[in-house]
Amino acid sequence: MKKSLFLLPLLAAAVTGCHSNSLKTADADGKPDLLHAALDTTVAPGDDFFTYANGTWLRNHPIPASESSWGIGKEVQNEVYARLRQTSIEAAKANATAGSNQQKIGDFWAVGMDSVKANQLGATPLKAELDGIAAMKTVAEVPSVIAHEIPLGVRALIGPVVYQDAKNSDQMALYLNQGGLGLPNRDYYFNTDSRTKNIRAEYLKHVANTFRLLGQDAATASTNATRVMALETTLAKSSRKLEALRDPYANYHKMSVAQLDKLMPGLNWKTWLGQLGAPALDSVIVGQPEFYQTAGQLLKTNPLDDWKAYLSWQLARTFAPTLSSAFVNENFHFYGTVLRGAKALRPRWKRVLDMQEDALGDALGQLFVKEYFKPEAKARYDTLVKNVVRAFAEHIQKVDWMSAPTKVVALDKLHKITPKVGYPNKWKDYSALKIDRTSLAENVMRANQWQYSYALNKLGKPVDRTEWDMTPQTYNAYYNSSNNEIVLPAAAFAVPGLLDADADDALVYGYAGASTIGHELTHGFDDEGSQFDAKGNLHEWWSKDDRKRFNQRVAGIVKQFNGYTLLDSLHINGKATAGENIADLGGIVISLDAFKKTQQYKEGKKINGLTPTQRYFLGYALGWQMHVRDESLASQLLTDVHSPAQYRVNGPMADVPAFYEAFGIKPGQKLYRPDSTRVVIW
């Protein structure tokens, strides 16, 4: 439904940086030159452009013990953290009006930072919910308990979400998707490599340890962990693989409530939807029917003790980060260290800020943009969007694989894409959300309930196409197929230590234009987004021959990325990552043509020995200036539709003729691909 980037790099410092970068060098005018400073000239650009562009920076910025990866995105986030932390501290000290955003920010922060209170409370904030699970007498009660837990943020067994109907974007619909797993996805339950087998063994220990923290003896905890693992493995068996989830038609099954009863007879859907708080619905959209068939069978065959263990585990797993240090440390050991490779727990204040962002993101956003995103910065990026759109239109007109009638429709869709830059025009109203200093866990529960009610209230209402799915302080961006829009939050236009005025166009067009604006625009025409029309409806608007020629090119990029091997034997999943790889390649070639219309490109002057075109490609690589621990990289390859950072640079560059020309890439160099094998889409 929505394409979000993995640590999306934008740049350009619309926000004044406070990070001291010891690697900065300056150009002839004395402006900092981050591109030149980051270079590792011991590496040939034709062998590994990612390392050539970023090697010195990476060498001087090791991954902190508390992180599973580190890069320019994390440094931008650090600056955002610093600002929001100060805002929260001031709010906690203020005698704010009850019910005001400042009171809620202050109270959330104060109780979140009170580790002594959290340790005294232990698992007490979960007691009422755990008692409700323990009080079940029959399996027939399981669905009602699940319906009670879902609004709290516990997504066990059933995965409801409110979103625009993919085939009628003017209506909101209730979707039911696969879910309910404690491991990241189905592959973790079945892959037989030693790395994944070890993760499964550690997961079983982790579940048992969590049960012991809830007060169970060792034998009971072990038995219940085994119950959880068995139930989740059965659910995983009926869950679709990562690449299969990217087919919008195959994951769209509109059903009446009566059809749902036949699909999953272990649950009375009309009654259950009422318990869920949903209004009377004529239909729902089921993503993966086979998953719900299995869920229904489990409700018929599995004993009550299995469900008590499973629901208790899902509850504890969800709220462990909000509880005492024993829960926090146990949760971090598995999800932070075993899965992601982090060596130390992140500082409490950062963890609290993350939860506060989830709970009160728009309240924080209003304060953020007022102080840190100025009108002149917004104007620059509004203009950049227009220039990249214009270049994309020229590319559509020139491609030789798309027929003239389809080009007309494609151009219409492109020009109807709504760009949202910086921040929304209206903010969420948190007046109905109660935040106090009782406990962090209860604040998170109430915030989850507020978000749930906010989403559920959209059913039966007109679609609000002005709404944002990200806050302006989020370092990320997305294309929304159903709204046919690109959304670019303010924080995405920040780079540590660089003022917007000091960022040359080459850097900005590579960093913001290619890796973000062009990338997101291209998502509207990738293997998934291209199946939605200008109004955001799932509808085939290409001719059969156009689709066939396009798919031939997609097959080329799938084959290219399938061929990349990491960590000795792991491969990128070319099919699962196809949409992102298409968007990376498209963003580069489209934004390059937009850059060619700038004064800097036309003058052709070098900066620190680098031509404007070289700086453009380096600007793009700057966006992926990051490195990742092996454990986190292995997890990404199994769970993420984005390729690892190194291949988001080297992969598309190997297909771009202008890159070969700019850096003199020759046969025999590692990135060199003969003309006949280079992927050309846009």
mmCIF file of C-alpha atoms in Angstrom, residues 1-5 8 10 163-164 378 380-390 392 413-425 465-471 476-490 492-493 512-526 529 533-534 536 580 583 587 590-591:
data_model
loop_
_atom_site.group_PDB
_atom_site.id
_atom_site.type_symbol
_atom_site.label_atom_id
_atom_site.label_comp_id
_atom_site.label_asym_id
_atom_site.label_seq_id
_atom_site.Cartn_x
_atom_site.Cartn_y
_atom_site.Cartn_z
ATOM 1 C CA MET A 1 0.000 0.000 0.000
ATOM 2 C CA LYS A 2 2.736 2.383 0.915
ATOM 3 C CA LYS A 3 6.396 2.436 0.026
ATOM 4 C CA SER A 4 8.622 3.567 2.869
ATOM 5 C CA LEU A 5 12.365 3.727 2.499
ATOM 6 C CA LEU A 8 15.757 7.088 3.616
ATOM 7 C CA LEU A 10 17.411 13.025 1.833
ATOM 8 C CA TYR A 163 -6.935 1.747 4.633
ATOM 9 C CA GLN A 164 -8.287 2.967 1.326
ATOM 10 C CA LYS A 378 10.343 24.604 1.783
ATOM 11 C CA ARG A 380 13.644 25.228 -2.509
ATOM 12 C CA TYR A 381 12.289 21.718 -2.315
ATOM 13 C CA ASP A 382 8.908 22.625 -3.767
ATOM 14 C CA THR A 383 10.834 23.859 -6.798
ATOM 15 C CA LEU A 384 13.055 20.781 -6.871
ATOM 16 C CA VAL A 385 9.971 18.557 -6.987
ATOM 17 C CA LYS A 386 8.623 20.480 -9.984
ATOM 18 C CA ASN A 387 11.948 20.187 -11.823
ATOM 19 C CA VAL A 388 12.190 16.433 -11.261
ATOM 20 C CA VAL A 389 8.564 15.922 -12.352
ATOM 21 C CA ARG A 390 9.327 17.841 -15.545
ATOM 22 C CA PHE A 392 10.312 12.486 -15.585
ATOM 23 C CA LYS A 413 -0.911 10.025 -13.780
ATOM 24 C CA LEU A 414 2.461 11.737 -13.294
ATOM 25 C CA HIS A 415 0.967 15.213 -13.402
ATOM 26 C CA LYS A 416 -1.758 14.196 -10.946
ATOM 27 C CA ILE A 417 0.752 13.020 -8.329
ATOM 28 C CA THR A 418 0.299 15.251 -5.277
ATOM 29 C CA PRO A 419 3.573 16.338 -3.657
ATOM 30 C CA LYS A 420 3.469 16.942 0.097
ATOM 31 C CA VAL A 421 6.597 18.741 1.225
ATOM 32 C CA GLY A 422 7.697 19.469 4.787
ATOM 33 C CA TYR A 423 4.610 19.226 6.987
ATOM 34 C CA PRO A 424 0.805 18.863 6.879
ATOM 35 C CA ASN A 425 -1.566 21.811 6.749
ATOM 36 C CA ARG A 465 -6.419 13.009 1.149
ATOM 37 C CA THR A 466 -4.682 15.793 3.062
ATOM 38 C CA GLU A 467 -3.595 13.457 5.877
ATOM 39 C CA TRP A 468 0.033 12.451 6.363
ATOM 40 C CA ASP A 469 1.181 8.994 7.453
ATOM 41 C CA MET A 470 4.482 10.382 8.762
ATOM 42 C CA THR A 471 5.338 13.238 11.063
ATOM 43 C CA ASN A 476 11.873 9.058 5.779
ATOM 44 C CA ALA A 477 9.464 9.474 2.840
ATOM 45 C CA TYR A 478 6.909 7.461 0.876
ATOM 46 C CA TYR A 479 4.738 7.120 -2.208
ATOM 47 C CA ASN A 480 1.093 6.310 -1.530
ATOM 48 C CA SER A 481 -0.488 4.415 -4.431
ATOM 49 C CA SER A 482 -4.088 4.981 -3.307
ATOM 50 C CA ASN A 483 -3.642 8.750 -3.011
ATOM 51 C CA ASN A 484 -1.158 8.972 -5.895
ATOM 52 C CA GLU A 485 1.063 11.201 -3.779
ATOM 53 C CA ILE A 486 4.647 11.580 -2.620
ATOM 54 C CA VAL A 487 5.172 12.623 1.002
ATOM 55 C CA LEU A 488 8.462 14.239 1.986
ATOM 56 C CA PRO A 489 8.771 15.158 5.704
ATOM 57 C CA ALA A 490 10.826 18.162 6.783
ATOM 58 C CA ALA A 492 14.264 14.323 5.397
ATOM 59 C CA PHE A 493 15.873 17.538 4.130
ATOM 60 C CA ALA A 512 17.214 14.834 -2.470
ATOM 61 C CA GLY A 513 16.325 14.764 -6.150
ATOM 62 C CA ALA A 514 17.495 11.260 -7.070
ATOM 63 C CA SER A 515 17.348 9.176 -3.906
ATOM 64 C CA THR A 516 14.069 10.617 -2.703
ATOM 65 C CA ILE A 517 11.947 12.758 -5.010
ATOM 66 C CA GLY A 518 12.759 10.884 -8.221
ATOM 67 C CA HIS A 519 12.725 7.603 -6.331
ATOM 68 C CA GLU A 520 9.245 8.195 -4.889
ATOM 69 C CA LEU A 521 7.833 9.467 -8.197
ATOM 70 C CA THR A 522 9.113 6.335 -9.910
ATOM 71 C CA HIS A 523 7.277 4.167 -7.370
ATOM 72 C CA GLY A 524 4.081 5.226 -9.101
ATOM 73 C CA PHE A 525 5.346 3.361 -12.159
ATOM 74 C CA ASP A 526 7.262 0.422 -10.695
ATOM 75 C CA GLY A 529 2.694 1.074 -8.279
ATOM 76 C CA ASP A 533 -4.219 4.475 -11.970
ATOM 77 C CA ALA A 534 -4.125 8.263 -11.561
ATOM 78 C CA GLY A 536 -5.291 5.571 -6.943
ATOM 79 C CA GLU A 580 12.846 -0.317 -4.726
ATOM 80 C CA ALA A 583 12.878 3.343 -8.116
ATOM 81 C CA GLY A 587 15.439 8.325 -9.562
ATOM 82 C CA ILE A 590 15.518 11.222 -14.047
ATOM 83 C CA SER A 591 17.020 13.623 -11.520
#
